[in-house]
């Protein structure tokens, strides 16, 4: 699947920053690997199904899909049990005010809820940084079914690699509406620099500890 995204200027980080990013991701993944394995066992023990949730997400330029992985936080049968919550079907008028993250979500397991509040479910994301599908900082990887709600202006958020964290994650995260999230992502595109990325990373540490908008 491809989008009518026009060619836009390259928004690449310097090669040395990309190299440092990937080195950091390797070290982080090795450091947290024992934690990830323990969490995977708990996920498997709590509810039937795989320990990892894997889904095809939109990559850079909305033309490079990749298999996105994180620790599973939902029941595997949530699609059949809660079809309305999983459909992501909205009118053009209502989608802008929609909050895709619910504070009380019946699809999420008790342990999955804790994983989300601590952001530990995202630890496998470091692998995507290592292989080049994601960066440390950038808009969160979008689901394909949400691409229909973007227009020629908002499609600019795909001009950079998706990231583990970004403006939307440090300025509201789950408290943001769809439109607010996209606008934060576009603001990041306009202000992108090595300095910006470093500031986002430092602020992410604080937001993760404070659990702001994490649910």
mmCIF file of C-alpha atoms in Angstrom:
data_model
loop_
_atom_site.group_PDB
_atom_site.id
_atom_site.type_symbol
_atom_site.label_atom_id
_atom_site.label_comp_id
_atom_site.label_asym_id
_atom_site.label_seq_id
_atom_site.Cartn_x
_atom_site.Cartn_y
_atom_site.Cartn_z
ATOM 1 C CA UNK A 1 0.000 0.000 0.000
ATOM 2 C CA UNK A 2 1.317 3.449 -0.900
ATOM 3 C CA UNK A 3 0.088 6.938 -0.196
ATOM 4 C CA UNK A 4 0.004 9.951 -2.521
ATOM 5 C CA UNK A 5 2.765 11.485 -0.423
ATOM 6 C CA UNK A 6 4.797 14.016 -2.376
ATOM 7 C CA UNK A 7 8.572 14.056 -2.353
ATOM 8 C CA UNK A 8 9.807 16.247 0.482
ATOM 9 C CA UNK A 9 13.247 17.405 1.676
ATOM 10 C CA UNK A 10 15.360 14.875 3.501
ATOM 11 C CA UNK A 11 15.111 15.159 7.262
ATOM 12 C CA UNK A 12 17.963 12.868 8.172
ATOM 13 C CA UNK A 13 20.047 13.044 11.319
ATOM 14 C CA UNK A 14 23.836 13.306 10.820
ATOM 15 C CA UNK A 15 25.486 9.923 10.267
ATOM 16 C CA UNK A 16 27.331 10.132 13.574
ATOM 17 C CA UNK A 17 24.092 10.714 15.475
ATOM 18 C CA UNK A 18 22.441 7.745 13.756
ATOM 19 C CA UNK A 19 25.482 5.642 14.680
ATOM 20 C CA UNK A 20 25.259 6.746 18.332
ATOM 21 C CA UNK A 21 21.498 6.116 18.303
ATOM 22 C CA UNK A 22 21.981 2.548 17.172
ATOM 23 C CA UNK A 23 24.825 1.948 19.627
ATOM 24 C CA UNK A 24 22.587 3.213 22.426
ATOM 25 C CA UNK A 25 19.747 0.953 21.225
ATOM 26 C CA UNK A 26 22.063 -2.083 21.212
ATOM 27 C CA UNK A 27 23.247 -1.351 24.751
ATOM 28 C CA UNK A 28 19.705 -0.685 25.970
ATOM 29 C CA UNK A 29 18.377 -3.899 24.438
ATOM 30 C CA UNK A 30 21.194 -5.960 25.957
ATOM 31 C CA UNK A 31 20.715 -4.263 29.327
ATOM 32 C CA UNK A 32 16.964 -4.811 29.396
ATOM 33 C CA UNK A 33 16.940 -8.251 27.743
ATOM 34 C CA UNK A 34 16.625 -10.128 31.084
ATOM 35 C CA UNK A 35 13.778 -7.780 32.058
ATOM 36 C CA UNK A 36 12.053 -8.305 28.707
ATOM 37 C CA UNK A 37 12.299 -12.097 29.051
ATOM 38 C CA UNK A 38 10.810 -12.015 32.558
ATOM 39 C CA UNK A 39 8.001 -9.725 31.413
ATOM 40 C CA UNK A 40 7.297 -12.030 28.463
ATOM 41 C CA UNK A 41 6.909 -14.972 30.837
ATOM 42 C CA UNK A 42 4.461 -13.018 32.994
ATOM 43 C CA UNK A 43 2.446 -11.968 29.929
ATOM 44 C CA UNK A 44 2.252 -15.610 28.817
ATOM 45 C CA UNK A 45 1.266 -16.750 32.308
ATOM 46 C CA UNK A 46 -1.443 -14.114 32.755
ATOM 47 C CA UNK A 47 -3.458 -14.742 29.587
ATOM 48 C CA UNK A 48 -3.354 -17.138 26.607
ATOM 49 C CA UNK A 49 -1.509 -15.963 23.526
ATOM 50 C CA UNK A 50 1.913 -14.783 22.369
ATOM 51 C CA UNK A 51 4.062 -12.634 24.634
ATOM 52 C CA UNK A 52 4.731 -10.150 21.843
ATOM 53 C CA UNK A 53 2.182 -8.114 19.936
ATOM 54 C CA UNK A 54 3.285 -7.791 16.306
ATOM 55 C CA UNK A 55 1.507 -5.570 13.794
ATOM 56 C CA UNK A 56 2.384 -4.011 10.451
ATOM 57 C CA UNK A 57 2.869 -0.270 10.909
ATOM 58 C CA UNK A 58 3.530 2.648 8.581
ATOM 59 C CA UNK A 59 7.187 3.448 8.002
ATOM 60 C CA UNK A 60 8.910 6.513 6.606
ATOM 61 C CA UNK A 61 7.194 8.274 3.672
ATOM 62 C CA UNK A 62 4.154 6.040 4.326
ATOM 63 C CA UNK A 63 5.679 3.634 1.803
ATOM 64 C CA UNK A 64 7.826 1.382 3.942
ATOM 65 C CA UNK A 65 5.747 -0.877 6.184
ATOM 66 C CA UNK A 66 7.472 -2.825 8.917
ATOM 67 C CA UNK A 67 6.549 -5.434 11.498
ATOM 68 C CA UNK A 68 6.249 -3.496 14.740
ATOM 69 C CA UNK A 69 6.690 -5.439 17.995
ATOM 70 C CA UNK A 70 5.974 -4.650 21.620
ATOM 71 C CA UNK A 71 4.989 -6.650 24.679
ATOM 72 C CA UNK A 72 1.362 -7.736 24.427
ATOM 73 C CA UNK A 73 -0.919 -5.780 26.743
ATOM 74 C CA UNK A 74 -4.339 -6.822 25.423
ATOM 75 C CA UNK A 75 -6.326 -10.030 25.467
ATOM 76 C CA UNK A 76 -5.814 -11.895 22.189
ATOM 77 C CA UNK A 77 -9.574 -12.130 21.593
ATOM 78 C CA UNK A 78 -10.185 -8.418 22.172
ATOM 79 C CA UNK A 79 -11.019 -7.899 18.484
ATOM 80 C CA UNK A 80 -13.980 -10.274 18.679
ATOM 81 C CA UNK A 81 -15.033 -9.292 22.207
ATOM 82 C CA UNK A 82 -14.828 -5.549 21.620
ATOM 83 C CA UNK A 83 -15.219 -5.034 17.848
ATOM 84 C CA UNK A 84 -16.285 -1.396 18.152
ATOM 85 C CA UNK A 85 -13.130 -0.468 20.071
ATOM 86 C CA UNK A 86 -10.914 -2.244 17.546
ATOM 87 C CA UNK A 87 -12.560 -0.977 14.348
ATOM 88 C CA UNK A 88 -11.037 2.537 14.430
ATOM 89 C CA UNK A 89 -13.867 3.653 12.165
ATOM 90 C CA UNK A 90 -14.661 7.346 12.516
ATOM 91 C CA UNK A 91 -16.249 10.077 10.447
ATOM 92 C CA UNK A 92 -14.039 12.904 9.209
ATOM 93 C CA UNK A 93 -15.770 15.215 11.670
ATOM 94 C CA UNK A 94 -15.299 13.092 14.776
ATOM 95 C CA UNK A 95 -11.819 11.617 14.252
ATOM 96 C CA UNK A 96 -10.049 14.805 15.291
ATOM 97 C CA UNK A 97 -11.518 14.694 18.806
ATOM 98 C CA UNK A 98 -10.980 10.973 19.304
ATOM 99 C CA UNK A 99 -8.591 9.756 21.992
ATOM 100 C CA UNK A 100 -7.209 6.415 20.826
ATOM 101 C CA UNK A 101 -5.864 5.533 24.282
ATOM 102 C CA UNK A 102 -8.523 4.836 26.899
ATOM 103 C CA UNK A 103 -7.874 5.323 30.606
ATOM 104 C CA UNK A 104 -10.159 2.364 31.299
ATOM 105 C CA UNK A 105 -9.793 -0.118 28.437
ATOM 106 C CA UNK A 106 -11.546 -3.505 28.753
ATOM 107 C CA UNK A 107 -9.233 -4.936 26.090
ATOM 108 C CA UNK A 108 -6.186 -4.505 28.321
ATOM 109 C CA UNK A 109 -5.143 -7.170 30.827
ATOM 110 C CA UNK A 110 -4.342 -6.185 34.444
ATOM 111 C CA UNK A 111 -0.628 -6.778 33.908
ATOM 112 C CA UNK A 112 -0.868 -5.112 30.512
ATOM 113 C CA UNK A 113 -2.273 -2.032 32.206
ATOM 114 C CA UNK A 114 0.781 -1.905 34.471
ATOM 115 C CA UNK A 115 3.092 -2.388 31.493
ATOM 116 C CA UNK A 116 1.485 0.556 29.738
ATOM 117 C CA UNK A 117 1.654 2.836 32.766
ATOM 118 C CA UNK A 118 5.362 2.092 33.170
ATOM 119 C CA UNK A 119 6.023 2.093 29.384
ATOM 120 C CA UNK A 120 7.864 -1.221 29.755
ATOM 121 C CA UNK A 121 5.762 -2.701 26.956
ATOM 122 C CA UNK A 122 7.779 -0.561 24.528
ATOM 123 C CA UNK A 123 11.200 -2.018 25.411
ATOM 124 C CA UNK A 124 11.290 -4.268 22.294
ATOM 125 C CA UNK A 125 11.146 -1.062 20.208
ATOM 126 C CA UNK A 126 14.913 -0.727 20.580
ATOM 127 C CA UNK A 127 15.256 -3.574 18.073
ATOM 128 C CA UNK A 128 13.561 -1.434 15.427
ATOM 129 C CA UNK A 129 16.095 1.340 16.023
ATOM 130 C CA UNK A 130 18.946 -1.136 15.564
ATOM 131 C CA UNK A 131 17.639 -2.388 12.199
ATOM 132 C CA UNK A 132 16.748 1.108 10.976
ATOM 133 C CA UNK A 133 12.949 0.922 10.951
ATOM 134 C CA UNK A 134 12.651 3.489 13.733
ATOM 135 C CA UNK A 135 14.627 6.229 15.450
ATOM 136 C CA UNK A 136 14.802 7.052 19.134
ATOM 137 C CA UNK A 137 12.815 10.243 18.494
ATOM 138 C CA UNK A 138 10.007 10.732 15.994
ATOM 139 C CA UNK A 139 6.248 10.343 15.617
ATOM 140 C CA UNK A 140 4.993 7.032 16.955
ATOM 141 C CA UNK A 141 4.496 4.421 14.186
ATOM 142 C CA UNK A 142 0.946 4.709 12.893
ATOM 143 C CA UNK A 143 -1.519 1.916 12.130
ATOM 144 C CA UNK A 144 -2.419 1.476 8.459
ATOM 145 C CA UNK A 145 -6.134 1.751 9.191
ATOM 146 C CA UNK A 146 -5.581 5.326 10.438
ATOM 147 C CA UNK A 147 -3.865 6.498 7.231
ATOM 148 C CA UNK A 148 -7.246 7.361 5.686
ATOM 149 C CA UNK A 149 -7.627 10.221 8.183
ATOM 150 C CA UNK A 150 -4.525 12.084 6.958
ATOM 151 C CA UNK A 151 -4.482 14.753 4.256
ATOM 152 C CA UNK A 152 -1.694 16.265 2.149
ATOM 153 C CA UNK A 153 -0.592 18.515 5.024
ATOM 154 C CA UNK A 154 -0.673 16.018 7.860
ATOM 155 C CA UNK A 155 1.026 13.331 5.766
ATOM 156 C CA UNK A 156 4.212 15.326 6.367
ATOM 157 C CA UNK A 157 4.550 13.547 9.717
ATOM 158 C CA UNK A 158 5.796 10.549 7.737
ATOM 159 C CA UNK A 159 8.749 12.530 6.331
ATOM 160 C CA UNK A 160 10.895 11.164 9.164
ATOM 161 C CA UNK A 161 11.393 7.753 10.687
ATOM 162 C CA UNK A 162 8.841 6.846 13.349
ATOM 163 C CA UNK A 163 10.272 6.980 16.846
ATOM 164 C CA UNK A 164 10.099 5.450 20.297
ATOM 165 C CA UNK A 165 9.269 8.860 21.741
ATOM 166 C CA UNK A 166 8.429 12.287 20.406
ATOM 167 C CA UNK A 167 6.669 15.579 21.035
ATOM 168 C CA UNK A 168 3.272 13.919 21.452
ATOM 169 C CA UNK A 169 4.698 11.580 24.097
ATOM 170 C CA UNK A 170 6.211 14.362 26.212
ATOM 171 C CA UNK A 171 3.353 16.841 25.776
ATOM 172 C CA UNK A 172 0.340 14.755 26.736
ATOM 173 C CA UNK A 173 0.628 11.265 25.274
ATOM 174 C CA UNK A 174 -2.636 9.396 25.943
ATOM 175 C CA UNK A 175 -4.401 12.581 27.062
ATOM 176 C CA UNK A 176 -4.147 13.994 23.529
ATOM 177 C CA UNK A 177 -6.788 13.755 20.826
ATOM 178 C CA UNK A 178 -5.898 12.435 17.375
ATOM 179 C CA UNK A 179 -5.616 15.977 15.963
ATOM 180 C CA UNK A 180 -3.498 17.163 18.895
ATOM 181 C CA UNK A 181 -1.138 14.220 18.473
ATOM 182 C CA UNK A 182 -0.708 14.902 14.757
ATOM 183 C CA UNK A 183 -0.090 18.620 15.363
ATOM 184 C CA UNK A 184 2.620 17.808 17.913
ATOM 185 C CA UNK A 185 4.190 15.440 15.380
ATOM 186 C CA UNK A 186 4.165 18.169 12.723
ATOM 187 C CA UNK A 187 5.715 20.624 15.181
ATOM 188 C CA UNK A 188 8.522 18.125 15.716
ATOM 189 C CA UNK A 189 9.069 17.901 11.942
ATOM 190 C CA UNK A 190 9.421 21.698 11.750
ATOM 191 C CA UNK A 191 11.816 21.897 14.694
ATOM 192 C CA UNK A 192 13.775 18.689 14.133
ATOM 193 C CA UNK A 193 17.471 18.836 15.001
ATOM 194 C CA UNK A 194 19.998 16.892 17.048
ATOM 195 C CA UNK A 195 19.447 19.343 19.901
ATOM 196 C CA UNK A 196 15.682 18.824 19.706
ATOM 197 C CA UNK A 197 16.088 15.041 19.787
ATOM 198 C CA UNK A 198 18.334 15.226 22.848
ATOM 199 C CA UNK A 199 15.878 17.489 24.674
ATOM 200 C CA UNK A 200 13.019 15.101 23.864
ATOM 201 C CA UNK A 201 15.020 12.139 25.167
ATOM 202 C CA UNK A 202 15.831 13.892 28.440
ATOM 203 C CA UNK A 203 12.230 14.972 28.931
ATOM 204 C CA UNK A 204 11.013 11.461 28.113
ATOM 205 C CA UNK A 205 12.907 10.119 31.111
ATOM 206 C CA UNK A 206 11.017 12.493 33.398
ATOM 207 C CA UNK A 207 7.635 11.812 31.759
ATOM 208 C CA UNK A 208 8.194 8.054 32.053
ATOM 209 C CA UNK A 209 8.998 8.347 35.752
ATOM 210 C CA UNK A 210 6.000 10.637 36.317
ATOM 211 C CA UNK A 211 3.809 8.360 34.127
ATOM 212 C CA UNK A 212 2.204 11.371 32.471
ATOM 213 C CA UNK A 213 -0.510 10.313 30.031
ATOM 214 C CA UNK A 214 0.596 6.676 30.248
ATOM 215 C CA UNK A 215 -2.342 4.270 30.158
#
